[in-house]
Amino acid sequence: MTNIQYKVDDMTGAPMDVKQWVDTEDPGVDSTVLPPGTYVKVSGNLRSFQNHRSVVAFGVRPLEDMNEITSHMLEVVQAHMMLGNPQSQFSAGGGAKVVPTSRQDTGSKGVGYAGATDMVNNGLSANQNQVLSLIRGCPEPQGISIQDLKQRLGGTSLLVIKQAVEFLSNEGHIFSTIDEDHYKSTDSDD
């Protein structure tokens, strides 16, 4: 096991340190070091320590389509505008208004999950946002199971839930824990 370190400028501030751990003994793992000046897509966990941002990456790949740069810059501008305009509230299904709140995981059993909190216009579909919100709100160390998601999203079909989970996993928002049926958010505090 070794790590590859990069300095990446994501156009949100100063360049960030990105560390990717790779298993050098596994022949199926690509441990190619990308040359400086390469445009990349990084999937991982953003960390902040003593006002220094860094990313622990579980995926670094070169961009195949330069439109991804334009898309990223638009997402940065949108995030800045959304964070700078706190009076706008987004509506979730059923006419309820969603107000950004901080999530507190109590660790106690039987507590309801956050549901529609932390939902913003982030490019995900409504189903993907609902699934991600429930996974983020799960206080259990093993994460939430697909069956639990199905139970909490009563009217949503199992196929739609599995498709959302697969998409969120492929995009680096969630990861499987104890088996391929339990998932946790990559930005969870555990």
PDB file of C-alpha atoms in Angstrom:
ATOM      1  CA  MET A   1       0.000   0.000   0.000  1.00  0.00           C
ATOM      2  CA  THR A   2       1.369   3.381  -0.995  1.00  0.00           C
ATOM      3  CA  ASN A   3      -0.031   6.796  -1.737  1.00  0.00           C
ATOM      4  CA  ILE A   4       0.110   9.181  -4.655  1.00  0.00           C
ATOM      5  CA  GLN A   5      -0.043  12.879  -3.840  1.00  0.00           C
ATOM      6  CA  TYR A   6      -1.271  15.593  -6.168  1.00  0.00           C
ATOM      7  CA  LYS A   7      -1.788  19.347  -5.941  1.00  0.00           C
ATOM      8  CA  VAL A   8      -5.171  20.074  -7.566  1.00  0.00           C
ATOM      9  CA  ASP A   9      -6.724  23.455  -8.356  1.00  0.00           C
ATOM     10  CA  ASP A  10     -10.513  23.058  -8.391  1.00  0.00           C
ATOM     11  CA  MET A  11     -11.120  26.793  -8.972  1.00  0.00           C
ATOM     12  CA  THR A  12     -12.701  27.314  -5.528  1.00  0.00           C
ATOM     13  CA  GLY A  13      -9.605  28.742  -3.852  1.00  0.00           C
ATOM     14  CA  ALA A  14      -5.984  27.807  -3.340  1.00  0.00           C
ATOM     15  CA  PRO A  15      -4.826  24.469  -4.818  1.00  0.00           C
ATOM     16  CA  MET A  16      -5.622  21.488  -2.580  1.00  0.00           C
ATOM     17  CA  ASP A  17      -3.535  18.516  -1.571  1.00  0.00           C
ATOM     18  CA  VAL A  18      -5.028  15.252  -2.843  1.00  0.00           C
ATOM     19  CA  LYS A  19      -3.812  11.936  -1.476  1.00  0.00           C
ATOM     20  CA  GLN A  20      -4.819   8.689  -3.183  1.00  0.00           C
ATOM     21  CA  TRP A  21      -3.995   5.389  -1.489  1.00  0.00           C
ATOM     22  CA  VAL A  22      -3.307   2.514  -3.893  1.00  0.00           C
ATOM     23  CA  ASP A  23      -2.604  -1.161  -3.327  1.00  0.00           C
ATOM     24  CA  THR A  24       0.594  -1.786  -5.302  1.00  0.00           C
ATOM     25  CA  GLU A  25       0.362  -5.545  -4.745  1.00  0.00           C
ATOM     26  CA  ASP A  26      -3.012  -5.862  -6.488  1.00  0.00           C
ATOM     27  CA  PRO A  27      -2.449  -6.218 -10.259  1.00  0.00           C
ATOM     28  CA  GLY A  28      -6.038  -5.114 -10.951  1.00  0.00           C
ATOM     29  CA  VAL A  29      -5.486  -1.684  -9.398  1.00  0.00           C
ATOM     30  CA  ASP A  30      -4.340   1.145 -11.650  1.00  0.00           C
ATOM     31  CA  SER A  31      -1.528   2.974  -9.863  1.00  0.00           C
ATOM     32  CA  THR A  32      -0.564   5.205 -12.781  1.00  0.00           C
ATOM     33  CA  VAL A  33       0.698   8.616 -11.685  1.00  0.00           C
ATOM     34  CA  LEU A  34      -0.874  11.349 -13.788  1.00  0.00           C
ATOM     35  CA  PRO A  35       1.539  13.995 -15.128  1.00  0.00           C
ATOM     36  CA  PRO A  36       1.367  17.663 -14.012  1.00  0.00           C
ATOM     37  CA  GLY A  37      -1.015  19.792 -16.063  1.00  0.00           C
ATOM     38  CA  THR A  38      -3.518  16.952 -16.551  1.00  0.00           C
ATOM     39  CA  TYR A  39      -7.184  17.806 -16.006  1.00  0.00           C
ATOM     40  CA  VAL A  40      -8.624  15.239 -13.586  1.00  0.00           C
ATOM     41  CA  LYS A  41     -11.832  14.224 -11.864  1.00  0.00           C
ATOM     42  CA  VAL A  42     -11.317  13.412  -8.183  1.00  0.00           C
ATOM     43  CA  SER A  43     -13.778  11.443  -6.042  1.00  0.00           C
ATOM     44  CA  GLY A  44     -13.089  11.408  -2.333  1.00  0.00           C
ATOM     45  CA  ASN A  45     -13.597  12.964   1.077  1.00  0.00           C
ATOM     46  CA  LEU A  46     -12.873  16.636   1.636  1.00  0.00           C
ATOM     47  CA  ARG A  47     -11.040  17.268   4.901  1.00  0.00           C
ATOM     48  CA  SER A  48     -10.217  20.510   6.669  1.00  0.00           C
ATOM     49  CA  PHE A  49      -7.597  20.752   9.410  1.00  0.00           C
ATOM     50  CA  GLN A  50      -6.223  24.034  10.775  1.00  0.00           C
ATOM     51  CA  ASN A  51      -7.725  25.963   7.830  1.00  0.00           C
ATOM     52  CA  HIS A  52      -5.973  23.653   5.349  1.00  0.00           C
ATOM     53  CA  ARG A  53      -8.241  21.781   2.922  1.00  0.00           C
ATOM     54  CA  SER A  54      -7.227  18.398   1.557  1.00  0.00           C
ATOM     55  CA  VAL A  55      -8.875  15.448  -0.149  1.00  0.00           C
ATOM     56  CA  VAL A  56      -8.455  11.758   0.589  1.00  0.00           C
ATOM     57  CA  ALA A  57      -9.237  10.367  -2.859  1.00  0.00           C
ATOM     58  CA  PHE A  58     -10.575   6.961  -3.730  1.00  0.00           C
ATOM     59  CA  GLY A  59     -10.576   7.806  -7.418  1.00  0.00           C
ATOM     60  CA  VAL A  60      -8.487  10.088  -9.635  1.00  0.00           C
ATOM     61  CA  ARG A  61      -8.969   9.846 -13.383  1.00  0.00           C
ATOM     62  CA  PRO A  62      -8.064  12.073 -16.321  1.00  0.00           C
ATOM     63  CA  LEU A  63     -10.950  13.950 -17.926  1.00  0.00           C
ATOM     64  CA  GLU A  64     -12.169  12.507 -21.189  1.00  0.00           C
ATOM     65  CA  ASP A  65     -14.524  15.368 -22.025  1.00  0.00           C
ATOM     66  CA  MET A  66     -13.401  18.961 -21.506  1.00  0.00           C
ATOM     67  CA  ASN A  67     -17.058  19.957 -21.044  1.00  0.00           C
ATOM     68  CA  GLU A  68     -16.651  18.601 -17.505  1.00  0.00           C
ATOM     69  CA  ILE A  69     -14.489  21.655 -16.721  1.00  0.00           C
ATOM     70  CA  THR A  70     -17.242  24.015 -17.843  1.00  0.00           C
ATOM     71  CA  SER A  71     -19.785  22.000 -15.882  1.00  0.00           C
ATOM     72  CA  HIS A  72     -17.602  22.151 -12.765  1.00  0.00           C
ATOM     73  CA  MET A  73     -17.156  25.924 -13.048  1.00  0.00           C
ATOM     74  CA  LEU A  74     -20.932  26.364 -13.378  1.00  0.00           C
ATOM     75  CA  GLU A  75     -21.468  24.174 -10.289  1.00  0.00           C
ATOM     76  CA  VAL A  76     -18.970  26.321  -8.346  1.00  0.00           C
ATOM     77  CA  VAL A  77     -20.810  29.509  -9.336  1.00  0.00           C
ATOM     78  CA  GLN A  78     -24.174  27.943  -8.498  1.00  0.00           C
ATOM     79  CA  ALA A  79     -22.953  26.764  -5.077  1.00  0.00           C
ATOM     80  CA  HIS A  80     -21.586  30.232  -4.339  1.00  0.00           C
ATOM     81  CA  MET A  81     -24.893  31.835  -5.307  1.00  0.00           C
ATOM     82  CA  MET A  82     -26.935  29.336  -3.288  1.00  0.00           C
ATOM     83  CA  LEU A  83     -24.788  29.768  -0.184  1.00  0.00           C
ATOM     84  CA  GLY A  84     -24.839  33.544  -0.561  1.00  0.00           C
ATOM     85  CA  ASN A  85     -28.638  33.678  -0.792  1.00  0.00           C
ATOM     86  CA  PRO A  86     -29.937  32.040   2.415  1.00  0.00           C
ATOM     87  CA  GLN A  87     -33.486  33.395   2.112  1.00  0.00           C
ATOM     88  CA  SER A  88     -34.288  31.075  -0.798  1.00  0.00           C
ATOM     89  CA  GLN A  89     -35.832  27.834   0.356  1.00  0.00           C
ATOM     90  CA  PHE A  90     -36.432  24.781  -1.745  1.00  0.00           C
ATOM     91  CA  SER A  91     -39.671  22.879  -1.708  1.00  0.00           C
ATOM     92  CA  ALA A  92     -39.706  19.131  -1.351  1.00  0.00           C
ATOM     93  CA  GLY A  93     -42.534  16.804  -2.295  1.00  0.00           C
ATOM     94  CA  GLY A  94     -45.804  17.344  -0.462  1.00  0.00           C
ATOM     95  CA  GLY A  95     -45.459  21.119  -0.270  1.00  0.00           C
ATOM     96  CA  ALA A  96     -43.087  21.044   2.689  1.00  0.00           C
ATOM     97  CA  LYS A  97     -40.353  23.648   2.774  1.00  0.00           C
ATOM     98  CA  VAL A  98     -36.850  22.434   3.377  1.00  0.00           C
ATOM     99  CA  VAL A  99     -34.684  24.719   5.473  1.00  0.00           C
ATOM    100  CA  PRO A 100     -30.962  23.954   5.694  1.00  0.00           C
ATOM    101  CA  THR A 101     -30.186  22.636   9.167  1.00  0.00           C
ATOM    102  CA  SER A 102     -27.214  21.096  10.848  1.00  0.00           C
ATOM    103  CA  ARG A 103     -27.473  17.357  11.293  1.00  0.00           C
ATOM    104  CA  GLN A 104     -26.813  15.934  14.722  1.00  0.00           C
ATOM    105  CA  ASP A 105     -26.274  12.218  14.989  1.00  0.00           C
ATOM    106  CA  THR A 106     -27.289  11.133  18.474  1.00  0.00           C
ATOM    107  CA  GLY A 107     -26.192   7.556  18.040  1.00  0.00           C
ATOM    108  CA  SER A 108     -29.337   6.274  19.740  1.00  0.00           C
ATOM    109  CA  LYS A 109     -31.392   3.455  18.264  1.00  0.00           C
ATOM    110  CA  GLY A 110     -34.775   4.119  16.746  1.00  0.00           C
ATOM    111  CA  VAL A 111     -34.226   7.776  15.923  1.00  0.00           C
ATOM    112  CA  GLY A 112     -35.747   8.859  12.620  1.00  0.00           C
ATOM    113  CA  TYR A 113     -33.386   9.822   9.847  1.00  0.00           C
ATOM    114  CA  ALA A 114     -33.032  13.356   8.587  1.00  0.00           C
ATOM    115  CA  GLY A 115     -35.204  12.829   5.522  1.00  0.00           C
ATOM    116  CA  ALA A 116     -35.254  15.885   3.276  1.00  0.00           C
ATOM    117  CA  THR A 117     -32.738  18.063   5.130  1.00  0.00           C
ATOM    118  CA  ASP A 118     -29.583  19.309   3.442  1.00  0.00           C
ATOM    119  CA  MET A 119     -31.274  19.025   0.033  1.00  0.00           C
ATOM    120  CA  VAL A 120     -30.085  21.562  -2.500  1.00  0.00           C
ATOM    121  CA  ASN A 121     -30.154  21.799  -6.248  1.00  0.00           C
ATOM    122  CA  ASN A 122     -27.039  19.656  -6.671  1.00  0.00           C
ATOM    123  CA  GLY A 123     -27.652  18.012 -10.026  1.00  0.00           C
ATOM    124  CA  LEU A 124     -29.175  14.860  -8.520  1.00  0.00           C
ATOM    125  CA  SER A 125     -32.677  13.658  -9.296  1.00  0.00           C
ATOM    126  CA  ALA A 126     -35.378  13.857  -6.637  1.00  0.00           C
ATOM    127  CA  ASN A 127     -35.074  10.107  -5.953  1.00  0.00           C
ATOM    128  CA  GLN A 128     -31.276  10.324  -5.690  1.00  0.00           C
ATOM    129  CA  ASN A 129     -31.570  13.290  -3.297  1.00  0.00           C
ATOM    130  CA  GLN A 130     -34.067  11.405  -1.115  1.00  0.00           C
ATOM    131  CA  VAL A 131     -31.862   8.304  -0.955  1.00  0.00           C
ATOM    132  CA  LEU A 132     -28.716  10.350  -0.269  1.00  0.00           C
ATOM    133  CA  SER A 133     -30.475  12.340   2.441  1.00  0.00           C
ATOM    134  CA  LEU A 134     -31.593   9.170   4.242  1.00  0.00           C
ATOM    135  CA  ILE A 135     -28.126   7.625   3.966  1.00  0.00           C
ATOM    136  CA  ARG A 136     -26.521  10.820   5.308  1.00  0.00           C
ATOM    137  CA  GLY A 137     -28.966  10.905   8.194  1.00  0.00           C
ATOM    138  CA  CYS A 138     -28.386   7.318   9.308  1.00  0.00           C
ATOM    139  CA  PRO A 139     -26.564   7.255  12.677  1.00  0.00           C
ATOM    140  CA  GLU A 140     -25.790   3.531  12.569  1.00  0.00           C
ATOM    141  CA  PRO A 141     -22.084   2.649  12.131  1.00  0.00           C
ATOM    142  CA  GLN A 142     -22.914  -0.013   9.520  1.00  0.00           C
ATOM    143  CA  GLY A 143     -25.029   2.468   7.542  1.00  0.00           C
ATOM    144  CA  ILE A 144     -28.534   1.939   6.237  1.00  0.00           C
ATOM    145  CA  SER A 145     -29.723  -1.127   4.336  1.00  0.00           C
ATOM    146  CA  ILE A 146     -31.535  -1.103   1.014  1.00  0.00           C
ATOM    147  CA  GLN A 147     -34.539  -2.668   2.762  1.00  0.00           C
ATOM    148  CA  ASP A 148     -34.550   0.188   5.312  1.00  0.00           C
ATOM    149  CA  LEU A 149     -34.447   2.675   2.444  1.00  0.00           C
ATOM    150  CA  LYS A 150     -37.390   0.879   0.800  1.00  0.00           C
ATOM    151  CA  GLN A 151     -39.348   0.985   4.056  1.00  0.00           C
ATOM    152  CA  ARG A 152     -38.697   4.711   4.581  1.00  0.00           C
ATOM    153  CA  LEU A 153     -39.411   5.597   0.940  1.00  0.00           C
ATOM    154  CA  GLY A 154     -42.675   3.639   0.914  1.00  0.00           C
ATOM    155  CA  GLY A 155     -43.993   4.624  -2.521  1.00  0.00           C
ATOM    156  CA  THR A 156     -40.654   4.290  -4.312  1.00  0.00           C
ATOM    157  CA  SER A 157     -39.957   1.003  -6.083  1.00  0.00           C
ATOM    158  CA  LEU A 158     -37.006  -1.156  -5.063  1.00  0.00           C
ATOM    159  CA  LEU A 159     -35.602  -0.884  -8.606  1.00  0.00           C
ATOM    160  CA  VAL A 160     -35.587   2.939  -8.464  1.00  0.00           C
ATOM    161  CA  ILE A 161     -33.898   2.841  -5.037  1.00  0.00           C
ATOM    162  CA  LYS A 162     -31.243   0.394  -6.263  1.00  0.00           C
ATOM    163  CA  GLN A 163     -30.593   2.553  -9.335  1.00  0.00           C
ATOM    164  CA  ALA A 164     -30.183   5.630  -7.124  1.00  0.00           C
ATOM    165  CA  VAL A 165     -27.828   3.736  -4.783  1.00  0.00           C
ATOM    166  CA  GLU A 166     -25.760   2.497  -7.725  1.00  0.00           C
ATOM    167  CA  PHE A 167     -25.505   6.003  -9.188  1.00  0.00           C
ATOM    168  CA  LEU A 168     -24.581   7.588  -5.832  1.00  0.00           C
ATOM    169  CA  SER A 169     -21.973   4.892  -5.234  1.00  0.00           C
ATOM    170  CA  ASN A 170     -20.456   5.298  -8.706  1.00  0.00           C
ATOM    171  CA  GLU A 171     -20.308   9.079  -8.234  1.00  0.00           C
ATOM    172  CA  GLY A 172     -18.560   8.742  -4.866  1.00  0.00           C
ATOM    173  CA  HIS A 173     -21.368  10.043  -2.631  1.00  0.00           C
ATOM    174  CA  ILE A 174     -21.809   6.755  -0.734  1.00  0.00           C
ATOM    175  CA  PHE A 175     -19.966   3.488  -0.122  1.00  0.00           C
ATOM    176  CA  SER A 176     -20.934  -0.019   0.980  1.00  0.00           C
ATOM    177  CA  THR A 177     -20.032  -1.015   4.532  1.00  0.00           C
ATOM    178  CA  ILE A 178     -20.573  -4.479   6.025  1.00  0.00           C
ATOM    179  CA  ASP A 179     -21.992  -5.946   2.791  1.00  0.00           C
ATOM    180  CA  GLU A 180     -23.382  -4.851  -0.570  1.00  0.00           C
ATOM    181  CA  ASP A 181     -26.727  -4.086   1.092  1.00  0.00           C
ATOM    182  CA  HIS A 182     -25.605  -1.433   3.640  1.00  0.00           C
ATOM    183  CA  TYR A 183     -24.429   2.053   2.671  1.00  0.00           C
ATOM    184  CA  LYS A 184     -22.940   5.077   4.377  1.00  0.00           C
ATOM    185  CA  SER A 185     -22.277   8.580   3.077  1.00  0.00           C
ATOM    186  CA  THR A 186     -18.701   9.468   2.148  1.00  0.00           C
ATOM    187  CA  ASP A 187     -19.099  12.749   4.016  1.00  0.00           C
ATOM    188  CA  SER A 188     -20.296  11.152   7.265  1.00  0.00           C
ATOM    189  CA  ASP A 189     -18.482  11.917  10.504  1.00  0.00           C
ATOM    190  CA  ASP A 190     -17.584   8.277  11.240  1.00  0.00           C
TER     191      ASP A 190
END
